[in-house]
Amino acid sequence: MNKFSLSEIYVYPIKSLGGFSLNEAELEEKGLKYDRRWMLVDENGTFITQRKHFELALLQVSIADGKLTVTHKLTPAQYTSFGLDEDTGIAVPVTIWNDTATGVEVNPEVSNWFSAYLKFQVKLVKMPLAEKRFVDRDYATNDEIVSFADGYPCLLIGQSALNGLNEKLQEPVLMDRFRPNFVFTGGEPHEEDHFKTFYIGDILFSAVKPCARCVLITIDQQTGEKGQEPLRTLASYRTVNKKIMFGQNLLPQALGTIRIGDEIKVVDWK
């Protein structure tokens, strides 16, 4: 029997901006603490991502001393910061794919900083604690809720899946293209496809469905430049029902602390 071990933990506080790694993280009902709790929206309240705005890849997020700071990766003198609890109290209706939710603008000055960077008017909003955005009812098991993430509270990818992909590429890519919350070692490439229920440490998860990938994974997170890979290569061997799959979406069945080195124990397989 393969032994699986949690090797990396990531959070992405502002949707579609750079995330950071942690040695341990608190799992909350909507996902990992701070993960996708903030989001940029346009004048219509529609979410903004790297899919259209590649330059967002160059904005790195960090959290320290009660503040969130956004820094340009290539010109660190270009930055903005704000308090984690900061907001205007002004509700903003927002749209993420087919979902509608409520955000609260953080601070007009911060919104203006992002607007100047993107060269069009945007707002940075945070998700109120009381906001309930439900996951897709077709996959929910207990009315689970989610942050501003695309669809589900957590994403898991095996290091073997990336290693297998990189063996097929002329230039290897980093895991940050795929924006997982959890990376694990052990097993064959894409073994996570077959997880049904499993523990990370002592916290139970349900594997919902493989994650369909888009143009975002073709953007180099260090340079903001777009290419054709690895989407083109993945399409040759990971296409299911005309969608390119990489990683597994998860629903947590309990809350608590998750740590690097935690054993992953599969209870049921698909």
Backbone as a ProteinNet text record, in pm:
[ID]
protein_1_A
[PRIMARY]
MNKFSLSEIYVYPIKSLGGFSLNEAELEEKGLKYDRRWMLVDENGTFITQRKHFELALLQVSIADGKLTVTHKLTPAQYTSFGLDEDTGIAVPVTIWNDTATGVEVNPEVSNWFSAYLKFQVKLVKMPLAEKRFVDRDYATNDEIVSFADGYPCLLIGQSALNGLNEKLQEPVLMDRFRPNFVFTGGEPHEEDHFKTFYIGDILFSAVKPCARCVLITIDQQTGEKGQEPLRTLASYRTVNKKIMFGQNLLPQALGTIRIGDEIKVVDWK
[TERTIARY]
85.3	0	88.7	56.2	132.1	110.6	217.3	204.1	204.7	105.1	92.8	120.5	195.5	231.7	213.3	155.5	133.9	268.3	303.2	435.5	431.5	317.9	308.6	166.6	157	28.8	37.4	-65.4	-67.1	-200.6	-193.5	-313.9	-293.7	-404.4	-406.6	-508.9	-468.6	-566.7	-652	-589.7	-665.4	-676.8	-798.4	-821.9	-738.6	-663.7	-584.9	-454.9	-418.3	-287.1	-196.4	-68.5	27.2	-5.7	9.9	-13.1	118.5	110.4	231.2	214.1	327.6	325.5	327.8	275.1	269.9	314.2	365.8	397	274.1	180.6	52.9	-53.8	-177.4	-286.4	-413.8	-498.6	-628.2	-732.4	-799.5	-906.2	-1038.1	-1100.1	-1229.7	-1336.5	-1462	-1572.7	-1559.8	-1510.1	-1498.8	-1367.6	-1281.7	-1150.1	-1043.4	-918.2	-810.3	-826.5	-789.1	-798.3	-725.7	-790.6	-742.4	-749.2	-778.9	-772.7	-890	-858.3	-958	-1067.7	-1027.6	-1124.9	-1137.8	-1046	-1051.6	-1053.9	-1105.1	-1118.9	-1130.5	-1075.5	-1092.3	-1214.6	-1293	-1411.4	-1410.3	-1474.9	-1484.2	-1604.9	-1637.1	-1746	-1881.9	-1894	-2019.4	-2021.7	-1912.3	-1904	-1859.7	-1814.4	-1769	-1624.6	-1597.4	-1464.2	-1358.9	-1236.5	-1124.4	-1014.7	-960.2	-857.4	-746.4	-644.7	-532.9	-575.3	-691.7	-734.1	-731.2	-768.1	-765.7	-655	-616.1	-521.8	-397.4	-307.8	-189.5	-102.3	-105.9	-18.6	-49.7	-165.9	-196.7	-100.1	-40.5	56.1	174.7	203	321	294.3	173.7	141.4	145.4	239.4	260.3	192.4	122.9	52.8	128.9	136.3	192	104.8	108.9	32.9	127.3	130.7	213	160.8	167	133.1	-4.3	-100.3	-237.3	-262.3	-164.5	-179.4	-157.8	-228.4	-206.2	-134.1	-25.4	54.1	60.8	42.6	55	176.6	272.1	397.7	420.9	468.3	502.7	630.6	627	740	867.2	853.6	971.2	1014.1	919.7	951.1	890	959.5	903.9	866.7	919.3	881.1	735	676.7	536.3	454.1	384.2	308.8	192.3	100.9	-6.4	-32	-86.4	-117.9	-240.5	-302.8	-422.8	-442.4	-519.9	-546.2	-636.9	-612.4	-692.2	-839.8	-867.7	-1007.4	-1066.5	-987.8	-1029.5	-1137.7	-1241.7	-1338.8	-1421.9	-1489.7	-1568.7	-1707.4	-1748.3	-1886.2	-1984.2	-1934.2	-2021.4	-2030.1	-2150.6	-2171	-2164.7	-2103.2	-2090.7	-2140.5	-2248	-2288.7	-2181	-2141.4	-2034.3	-2079.1	-2013.6	-2044.2	-1916.8	-1924.7	-1815.8	-1875.2	-1834.6	-1896.7	-2048.9	-2120.8	-2267.3	-2321.8	-2232.7	-2274.7	-2281.7	-2372.1	-2372.7	-2345.9	-2277.5	-2243.9	-2231.4	-2199.8	-2181	-2037.6	-1973.7	-1843.8	-1855.7	-1750.8	-1744.9	-1615	-1622.1	-1499.8	-1405.8	-1278.4	-1178.8	-1150.6	-1113.8	-1067.1	-1054.4	-1113.1	-1104.2	-960	-869.7	-730.4	-666.5	-698	-646.5	-706.9	-836.9	-901.1	-835.4	-803.4	-739.3	-599.5	-528.2	-395.2	-406.6	-502.4	-523	-572.3	-658.6	-710	-595.5	-503.4	-388.5	-300.2	-285.2	-202.6	-264.7	-396.2	-464.4	-507.9	-506.3	-545.9	-694.4	-775	-920.8	-976.4	-1099.8	-1154.8	-1193.2	-1136.7	-1171.2	-1189.2	-1247.1	-1256	-1199.6	-1132.3	-1093.6	-1199.4	-1261.2	-1364.1	-1321.9	-1374	-1351.9	-1485.8	-1480.7	-1603.3	-1638.7	-1757.5	-1797.8	-1803	-1772.7	-1773.4	-1907.3	-2016	-2149.5	-2196.3	-2120.7	-2162.3	-2160.9	-2267.7	-2275	-2289.8	-2181.2	-2182.8	-2173.1	-2276.7	-2284	-2210.4	-2150.6	-2088.9	-2199.7	-2162.9	-2256.5	-2341	-2472.6	-2564	-2551.2	-2504.6	-2489.8	-2378.9	-2287.8	-2173.6	-2169.7	-2250.7	-2251.6	-2303.7	-2253.7	-2303.9	-2377.4	-2348.7	-2411	-2419.6	-2465	-2476.5	-2344.6	-2234.1	-2103.2	-2095.2	-2014.6	-1995.5	-1849.7	-1827.5	-1695.9	-1666.7	-1539.3	-1494.7	-1515.8	-1428.7	-1432.5	-1356.6	-1320.2	-1256.1	-1350.4	-1297.2	-1381.3	-1503.8	-1484.7	-1601.8	-1603.7	-1483.7	-1477.3	-1376.6	-1390.8	-1306.8	-1157.8	-1121.9	-980.1	-948.1	-819.6	-770.5	-644.7	-640.9	-530.5	-464.8	-331.2	-256.4	-139.7	-119.4	-4.5	120.8	232.5	359.6	390.8	346.5	369.3	301.9	186.3	115.9	199.7	258	343.1	470.3	529.3	651.4	624.6	510.8	475.6	454.4	390.9	372.4	507.2	592.6	721.2	809.9	793.1	868.1	828.5	708.7	657.1	682.9	728.1	748.5	895.1	919.2	1056.5	1111	1024.7	1062.7	969.2	1021.4	934.4	864.6	749	674.1	667.9	638.8	628.7	483.8	468.7	335.8	249.2	312.2	232.3	139.8	164.3	71.6	-68.6	-74.7	-200	-272.3	-209.8	-271.9	-340.7	-269.5	-330.4	-325	-411.5	-397.7	-306.5	-318.3	-242.4	-166.9	-39.7	40.1	85.2	83.1	127.4	227.5	308.6	404.5	356.3	406	369.7	268.7	272.3	173.6	208.7	120.8	137	81.5	121.5	62.9	-90.4	-153.8	-300.1	-373.2	-305.1	-372.6	-486.7	-474.9	-581.7	-714.6	-711.1	-835.5	-923.9	-861	-933.3	-965.3	-922.4	-960.1	-1110.9	-1176.4	-1318.3	-1333.8	-1298.8	-1288.7	-1152.5	-1094.3	-959.2	-932.8	-836.1	-792.2	-661.6	-650.6	-520.5	-497.9	-401.9	-391	-516.6	-588.7	-712.7	-837.8	-822	-935.5	-983.3	-1112.6	-1171.6	-1212.4	-1183.9	-1222.1	-1298.4	-1383.8	-1443.1	-1383.7	-1342.3	-1297.5	-1421.7	-1437.7	-1562.2	-1555.4	-1460.3	-1447.9	-1312.3	-1255.3	-1129	-1145.7	-1035.5	-1037.4	-1011.9	-1106.8	-1090.9	-1000.7	-901.6	-801.8	-829.7	-773.1	-797.7	-665.3	-677.4	-560.8	-470.1	-521.6	-441.2	-312.2	-316.1	-195.7	-85.9	-117.2	-14.6	60.8	28.4	91.7	203.7	324.3	439.8	420.6	415.8	386.1	503.7	620.1	735.8	751.4	701.8	722.1	592.5	478.8	352	334.4	425	418	335.8	261.6	174.5	236	222.8	267.3	155.8	193.4	94	96.6	206.9	222.2	194.9	155.4	144.1	6.2	-81.6	-217.9	-218.3	-131.6	-129.8	-91.7	11.8	55	-47.6	-102.6	-204.8	-324.6	-359.8	-475.2	-457.1	-331.6	-304.4	-329.4	-335.4	-353.9	-442.6	-494.1	-577.3	-712.9	-759.1	-887.7	-999.9	-1101.2	-1219	-1341.6	-1427.2	-1546.9	-1512.2	-1406.3	-1361.5	-1306.7	-1280.4	-1218.3	-1084.2	-989.1	-853.9	-842	-817.5	-824.4	-685.6	-671.4	-544.8	-571.3	-566.4	-594.5	-735.4	-761.7	-889.2	-949.4	-1075.2	-1147.7	-1196.6	-1192	-1223.4	-1331.1	-1406.1	-1496.3	-1449.2	-1413.1	-1375.8	-1498.9	-1481.9	-1591.4	-1570.9	-1462.3	-1433	-1340.5	-1318.5	-1232.9	-1114.4	-1008.1	-892.8	-764.2	-652.3	-521	-460.3	-404.9	-337.9	-191.3	-103.2	40.8	115.2	221.4	310.8	363.7	368.8	411.4	295.9	172.9	56	41.3	8.4	-17.5	-155.7	-165.1	-293.3	-336.8	-450.8	-500.8	-632	-631.8	-751.3	-845.1	-971.1	-1071.5	-1145.4	-1192.1	-1264.6	-1207	-1206	-1154.5	-1268.9	-1250.7	-1348.8	-1320.2
-119.9	0	124.8	215.3	340.2	424.3	493.4	588.1	728.9	805.6	943	1039	1144.6	1240.9	1383.5	1470	1608.8	1681.6	1736.7	1797.9	1949.8	2007.3	2152.2	2198.7	2319.5	2384.7	2526.3	2567.7	2701.6	2771.2	2901.9	2985.2	3099.7	3145.2	3253.3	3355.5	3447.4	3534.6	3615.3	3671.8	3746.2	3658.7	3633	3544.5	3587.8	3494.1	3509.5	3588.3	3623.4	3681.6	3574.2	3606.6	3510	3464.9	3334.8	3281.2	3258.5	3195.7	3165	3032.4	2974.2	2843.3	2858.1	2758.1	2754.3	2616.6	2613.7	2485	2421.5	2506.4	2456.8	2561.5	2517	2609.2	2563.8	2661.8	2633.2	2610.6	2498.2	2468.2	2518.4	2610.6	2665.6	2610.7	2648.7	2593.7	2628.1	2748.5	2792	2748.9	2682.9	2644.9	2688.4	2690.8	2731.8	2878.6	2909.5	3046.9	3141.7	3251.1	3356.9	3319.8	3195.8	3156.1	3213.7	3293.5	3353.8	3428.1	3496.1	3578.1	3717.9	3755.1	3884.3	3859	3956.1	3938.8	4076	4085.3	4205.2	4190	4298.9	4299.1	4425.3	4417.1	4534.8	4619.6	4718.7	4811.6	4744.2	4626.2	4551.2	4449.2	4443	4345.8	4207.7	4197.3	4068	4041.3	3918.9	3883.9	3897.6	3928.8	3952.8	3852.1	3787.9	3687.3	3697.7	3614.8	3605.8	3553.1	3491.8	3437.8	3546	3668.2	3780.5	3879.6	3885.2	3988.1	3919.3	3881.2	3802.2	3872.8	4007	4083.7	4062.1	4004.8	3974.8	3870.7	3789.9	3688.9	3752.7	3878.3	3945.5	4011.7	3999.3	4058.2	3950.1	3966.2	3868.5	3916.5	3826.9	3859.1	3801.9	3879.6	3829.9	3880.1	3809	3847.4	3845.9	3955.6	3964.4	4077.8	4057.4	4162.3	4222.7	4136.8	4185	4260.8	4258.2	4330.3	4237.8	4269.9	4202.1	4299.7	4255	4339.8	4276.1	4357.3	4314.7	4385.8	4307.4	4361.9	4313.2	4402.4	4361.6	4278.3	4160.4	4067.6	4123.6	4203.5	4254.3	4392.1	4470.5	4604.2	4616.3	4564	4556.9	4691.8	4801.3	4933.2	4964.3	4887.7	4903.5	4809.4	4866.3	4780.3	4857.2	4783.6	4840.8	4745.8	4797.5	4710.4	4763.6	4676	4713.2	4613.6	4651.6	4564.5	4448.8	4333.8	4215.6	4236.3	4319.4	4343.8	4466.8	4530.9	4658.5	4641.2	4722.7	4733.2	4859.3	4899.5	5023.6	5001.8	4874.3	4845.6	4858	4894.2	4912.8	4782	4725.2	4597.1	4615.7	4518.6	4518.9	4383.7	4381	4253.6	4207.6	4081	4030.7	3903.4	3876.6	3758.5	3678.7	3547.9	3454.8	3341.9	3334.5	3238.8	3255.4	3150.5	3160.6	3195.9	3220.6	3250.8	3401.3	3439.5	3576.5	3569.3	3669.6	3675.7	3822.6	3844.7	3981	3998.7	4106.1	4146	4281.3	4319.7	4452	4517.2	4639.1	4704.7	4726.4	4697.4	4709.7	4856.1	4930.7	5068.1	5133	5249.3	5311.4	5335.2	5365.8	5388	5260.1	5149.5	5020.5	4986.7	5010.1	4987.5	5072.9	5197.1	5286.8	5238.3	5180.4	5125.6	5015.1	4923.6	4815.2	4870.2	4971.8	5031.8	5092.1	5159.2	5218.8	5109	4999.2	4889.2	4823.5	4799.4	4729.5	4823.6	4954.2	5056.9	5053.2	5007.7	5025.3	5015.2	5059.2	5075.2	4940.4	4912.1	4789.5	4821.6	4727.3	4735.9	4606.8	4620.7	4502.8	4482.6	4364.4	4334.3	4214.7	4208.5	4091.3	4024	3897.2	3822.3	3837.6	3888.4	3897.9	3759.4	3755.1	3626.9	3556.3	3634.3	3574.4	3530.9	3568.1	3535.7	3385	3333.6	3191	3173.7	3135.5	3101.4	2948.8	2886.5	2740.9	2679.4	2563.5	2490.3	2433.7	2389.8	2333.1	2224.3	2242.7	2149.4	2007	1994.1	1859.9	1780.8	1852.4	1784.7	1800.9	1891.4	1913.4	1790	1767.7	1657	1707.1	1833.8	1885	2037.9	2091.8	2238.2	2309.4	2253.8	2314.6	2453.1	2538.5	2673.8	2693.3	2798.7	2821	2970.3	3003.9	3143.5	3196.6	3287.3	3335	3242	3122.1	3023.5	2989.4	2930.8	2903.2	2819.6	2713.5	2630	2552.1	2520	2430.1	2480.8	2438.8	2494.7	2462.3	2344.2	2304.2	2228.4	2232.9	2161.6	2083.6	1957.4	1865.8	1818.9	1818.7	1766	1681.9	1567.6	1483.9	1533.9	1534.5	1572.8	1481.2	1356.4	1262	1308.2	1374.7	1423.7	1529.5	1620.8	1724.7	1663	1570.5	1505.7	1436.1	1366.9	1297.7	1393.5	1507.7	1610.4	1666.3	1698.5	1759.5	1667.6	1537.4	1442.8	1454	1504.9	1516.4	1654.5	1749.9	1887.5	1912.7	2000.2	2040.9	2128.5	2215.5	2300.7	2271.9	2223.1	2190.3	2313.8	2291.7	2400.3	2375.5	2481.1	2472.5	2444.2	2395	2364.4	2489.8	2608.7	2730.3	2761.6	2702.8	2720.3	2669.2	2569.1	2496.4	2538.9	2621.7	2685.7	2586.9	2479.8	2386.8	2443.7	2391.6	2416.4	2312.4	2188.3	2077.9	2003.2	1972	1885.7	1767.1	1649.1	1531	1450.7	1375.1	1284.9	1141.3	1056.4	915.6	881.4	755	707.7	737.1	692.8	709.6	845.4	893.6	1018	1011.5	1114.8	1131.6	1028.4	974.4	878.3	946.3	1079.4	1154.1	1147.2	1114.8	1096	990.4	896.2	779.1	787.6	896.5	915.1	943.6	887.3	918.3	988.9	922.5	987.6	954.7	1051.5	1031.5	1131.7	1098.6	1187.7	1255.9	1383.4	1449.7	1472.5	1401.6	1402.7	1340.8	1417.5	1364.3	1433.7	1501.3	1572.8	1499.2	1469	1391.9	1483.4	1438.8	1509.8	1415.9	1475.6	1404.4	1462.1	1373.5	1417.5	1434.1	1552.3	1585.8	1549.8	1610.4	1591.5	1644.3	1589.6	1644.2	1790.1	1864.7	2008	2031.3	2095.2	2128.8	2250.6	2242.8	2348.1	2438.6	2560.4	2660.7	2727.1	2838.1	2910	2960	2972.8	3025.8	2946.8	2816	2735.4	2759	2835.9	2867.7	2996.1	3057.3	3183.6	3155.8	3196.9	3182.7	3275.6	3218.3	3297.2	3383.9	3362.8	3445.5	3564.6	3550.4	3655.5	3718.9	3651.9	3701	3676.1	3599.2	3573	3447.3	3451	3340	3258.9	3127.1	3038.5	2942	2829.4	2726.3	2608.4	2594.7	2482.8	2527.8	2433.9	2289.2	2244	2340.1	2303.8	2213.2	2244.2	2166.6	2021.7	2002	1864.8	1791.7	1859.2	1795.6	1750.9	1831.3	1798.3	1663.8	1623.5	1500.4	1375.3	1389.5	1268	1285.4	1408.1	1431	1492.7	1468.8	1523.2	1423.7	1471.8	1391.6	1476.3	1425.4	1501.3	1642.7	1653.5	1780.2	1879.4	1832.1	1916.3	1856	1943.4	1899.4	1897.9	1780.7	1761.9	1752.2	1819.7	1811.9	1855.4	1759.5	1789	1747.9	1746.9	1699.8	1805.1	1842.4	1933.9	1859.5	1929.5	1865.6	1940.7	1863.6	1919.8	1870.3	1961.4	1917.2	1871.7	1766.3	1714.8	1747	1818.2	1859.5	1980.5	2044.6	2162.3	2132.1	2213.3	2191.8	2237.5	2190.5	2231.5	2122.7	2164.7	2072.9	2111.9	2014.1	2041	1963.6	2025.2	1953.1	1829.5	1718.4	1592.6	1506.2	1562	1481.7	1365.1	1251	1136.9	1150.3	1108.4	1103.6	959	931.3	793.3	783.8	706.2	692	590.5	630.9	543.4	466.9	541.1	480.9	529.1	439.2	471.3	477.6	556.7	561.1	446.6
0	0	0	-89.7	-95.8	27.9	68.6	179.3	120.8	159.2	110.9	225.8	196	299.6	248	329.4	289.9	287	169.9	153.4	142.1	100.3	85.2	116.4	173.2	200.9	145.5	70.4	12.4	37.7	58.6	58.6	-40	-95.8	-194.9	-146.9	-58.7	5.9	-91.6	-196.6	-297.6	-421.9	-463.2	-577.5	-697.3	-754.5	-877.1	-860.4	-736	-710.2	-650.8	-634.5	-582.8	-441.4	-417.1	-283.6	-210.6	-93.8	-17.8	54.1	91.6	156.2	307.5	374.2	519.9	568.9	690.8	752.9	814.7	857.3	907.3	879.5	871	838.7	907.8	937.5	998.9	890	898.1	804.3	861.3	789.9	827.7	733.9	759	680.2	531.8	500.7	361.2	295.3	369.3	319.2	417.2	374.1	463.5	504.4	625.3	675.4	580.8	545.9	455	307.7	273	132.3	53	-50.5	-139.3	-62.4	42.8	117.2	58.3	-32	-101.4	-252	-326.3	-470.6	-538.3	-657.8	-738.6	-827.7	-837.2	-924	-1009.7	-1125.1	-1211.5	-1172.3	-1255	-1220.8	-1213.5	-1277.5	-1272.5	-1159.4	-1081.7	-973.6	-1019	-1145.1	-1198.8	-1158.9	-1116.6	-1068.7	-1178.5	-1136.8	-1228.3	-1197.1	-1301.1	-1278.7	-1382.2	-1362.2	-1456.5	-1593.5	-1601.2	-1730.7	-1838.6	-1800.5	-1895.4	-1862.6	-1735.8	-1691.2	-1635.9	-1730.3	-1695	-1591.4	-1591.4	-1503	-1354.8	-1324.2	-1184	-1126.4	-1213.2	-1167.1	-1097	-1129.8	-1074.5	-939.5	-888.8	-759.1	-651.8	-558.7	-451.5	-323.8	-258.7	-133.9	-15	91.4	217.8	332.5	443.1	562.5	682.2	755.9	877.5	964.2	1094.8	1192.2	1166.3	1132.5	1115.4	987.2	896	769.3	650.6	543.7	416.5	324.4	264.9	175.9	37.5	-65.3	-204.4	-263.3	-313.9	-366	-508.1	-595.1	-731.5	-726.8	-788.5	-779.2	-842.8	-947.2	-1018.5	-970.5	-917.3	-863.7	-724.5	-622.8	-487.9	-425.8	-481.7	-430.5	-462.9	-551.3	-589.7	-501.3	-402.5	-309.8	-248.9	-189.2	-109.4	6.7	115.5	229.2	302.8	379.3	455.1	568.4	666.5	780.1	742.4	802.5	771.2	803.1	902.5	941.5	873.8	787.8	730.3	623.7	631.1	521.9	541.9	435.6	438.5	494.8	502.8	542.1	427	308.9	192.6	114.6	110.5	41.4	-109.8	-175.7	-321.6	-374.2	-455.4	-516	-613.9	-604.4	-690.3	-761.7	-875.5	-956.2	-977.7	-948.2	-974.4	-1057.1	-1182.3	-1274.6	-1271.5	-1234	-1231.4	-1094.3	-999.6	-862.6	-839.2	-752.2	-700.8	-551.1	-500.6	-358.8	-319.4	-194.4	-145.2	-97.7	-142.5	-91.6	-24.5	45.5	108	64	9.5	-35.9	81.7	60	166.6	197.1	93.1	113.7	-24.7	-48.4	-180.9	-226.5	-134.6	-173.4	-227.6	-163.5	-210.5	-347	-362.2	-492.1	-599.7	-567	-664.1	-702.4	-605.4	-635.2	-741	-720.8	-817.9	-951.8	-946.9	-1070.8	-1151.9	-1084.1	-1153.2	-1213.7	-1141.2	-1190.6	-1314.6	-1309.1	-1417.9	-1530.7	-1501.3	-1599.8	-1634.1	-1539	-1546.9	-1405.2	-1389	-1254.1	-1193.4	-1076.8	-1003.9	-856	-785.3	-639.2	-580.6	-466.6	-389.8	-282.1	-283.4	-184.3	-100.8	19.4	104.9	127.7	161	189.3	336.6	367.4	508.3	573.2	702	773	761.4	762.7	763.4	624.4	520.1	383.3	359.5	299.4	267.9	116.8	55	-87.9	-96.3	-147	-143.8	-263.3	-239.2	-350	-438.6	-557.4	-654.2	-587.5	-591.7	-523.6	-577.4	-702.3	-760.1	-691.5	-623.7	-561.3	-409.6	-356.7	-211.7	-139.6	-20.4	61	184.4	222.2	345.7	341.4	227.5	210.6	241	191.2	215.9	151.5	213.6	162.3	121	41.6	-16.4	-16.1	-22.2	-28	-169.9	-214.9	-352.8	-448	-401.7	-489.9	-604.5	-711.2	-827.8	-793.1	-713.9	-688.7	-559.2	-505.7	-390.9	-288.7	-162.4	-56	-68.2	-121.5	-124.1	-251.9	-288.6	-406.6	-369.2	-409	-378	-507	-509.7	-624.6	-573.3	-635.5	-602.8	-673.4	-601.9	-663.9	-783.2	-775.5	-885.7	-1014.3	-1001.9	-1120.5	-1191.1	-1112	-1172.7	-1229.3	-1156.4	-1206.9	-1339.9	-1349.2	-1472.1	-1587.9	-1558.8	-1661.9	-1707.2	-1612	-1647	-1730.3	-1713.2	-1796.6	-1943.9	-1969.3	-2105.6	-2166.2	-2084.4	-2130.6	-2163.3	-2259.8	-2289.4	-2177.3	-2122.5	-2009.9	-1893.5	-1781.9	-1669.3	-1612.9	-1552.7	-1489.5	-1338.8	-1265.5	-1120.5	-1078.7	-957.4	-905.3	-893.9	-882.9	-862.4	-980.5	-1096.8	-1209.8	-1176.6	-1088.2	-1065	-937.9	-857.4	-741.3	-645.5	-605.5	-509.8	-368	-281.8	-138.1	-74.2	-123	-65.1	-174.9	-146.8	-233.2	-148.8	-207.7	-131.1	-212.4	-142.3	-205.1	-189	-279.4	-275.8	-384	-426.7	-522.2	-666.7	-754.1	-897.6	-940.6	-1059	-1108.4	-1112.4	-1059.2	-1060.7	-975.2	-877	-788.2	-712.7	-695.3	-627.2	-702.1	-832.5	-908.8	-844.5	-776	-725.8	-576.5	-511.3	-371.2	-364.3	-266.3	-241.9	-108.1	-0.3	130.5	188.8	258.5	311.1	422.6	504.6	611.6	572.4	604.8	613.1	760.9	819.2	964.4	1022.4	1105.2	1162.7	1108.8	994.3	935.3	810.5	808.3	699.7	583.4	461.9	339.7	247.2	164.5	51.6	-76.3	-167	-299	-386.2	-444.4	-513.2	-661	-730.5	-874.9	-917.7	-1024.5	-1074.4	-1115.4	-1108.3	-1137.5	-1286.7	-1353.9	-1496.5	-1508.4	-1597.6	-1607.8	-1727.5	-1719.9	-1822.4	-1859.9	-1932.2	-1983.3	-1870.5	-1749.5	-1639	-1618.7	-1642	-1615.8	-1720.1	-1825.3	-1925.2	-1891	-1777.7	-1738.7	-1639.3	-1673.6	-1585.3	-1466.3	-1347.5	-1227.9	-1182	-1241.4	-1207.9	-1303.2	-1426.5	-1526.5	-1575.2	-1553.8	-1606	-1754.2	-1814.4	-1958.2	-1985.6	-2097.2	-2133.8	-2247.6	-2239.4	-2346	-2383.3	-2442.6	-2477.6	-2381.5	-2311.6	-2218.7	-2074.2	-1989.3	-2012.6	-2061.4	-2095.4	-2134.9	-2257.7	-2353.8	-2478.6	-2452	-2371.5	-2341.8	-2256.3	-2156.5	-2072.9	-2156	-2256.3	-2340.6	-2410.3	-2431.1	-2504.7	-2421	-2286.8	-2207.3	-2084.1	-2062.7	-1944	-1979.7	-2101.9	-2144.6	-2114	-2041.8	-2009.4	-2042	-2129.4	-2170.2	-2214.3	-2294.3	-2353.3	-2250	-2128.6	-2025.9	-1985.4	-1954.7	-1919.7	-1767.6	-1711.7	-1566.3	-1502.8	-1388.6	-1314.6	-1170.7	-1077.6	-937.3	-899.5	-770.2	-716.7	-623.1	-650.9	-563.6	-438.8	-325.4	-198.4	-119.9	-41.3	59.5	196.3	287.5	422.2	499.5	576.1	659	806.7	836.9	974	967.2	1079.9	1087.5	1178.2	1167.1	1253.9	1187.9	1242.5	1194.7	1106.7	994.5	901.9	894.6	897.4	903.5	795.5	744.4	654.3	727.6	657.6	718.9	762.8	767.4	802.4	704.5	757.4	670.7	606.9	480.9	410.8	405.2	469.4	476.7	401.1	293.3	211.5	276.8	295.5	355.5	246.5	145.1	33.5	-98	-196.1	-329.1	-428.3	-533.2	-642	-738.4
[MASK]
++++++++++++++++++++++++++++++++++++++++++++++++++++++++++++++++++++++++++++++++++++++++++++++++++++++++++++++++++++++++++++++++++++++++++++++++++++++++++++++++++++++++++++++++++++++++++++++++++++++++++++++++++++++++++++++++++++++++++++++++++++++++++++++++++++++++++++++

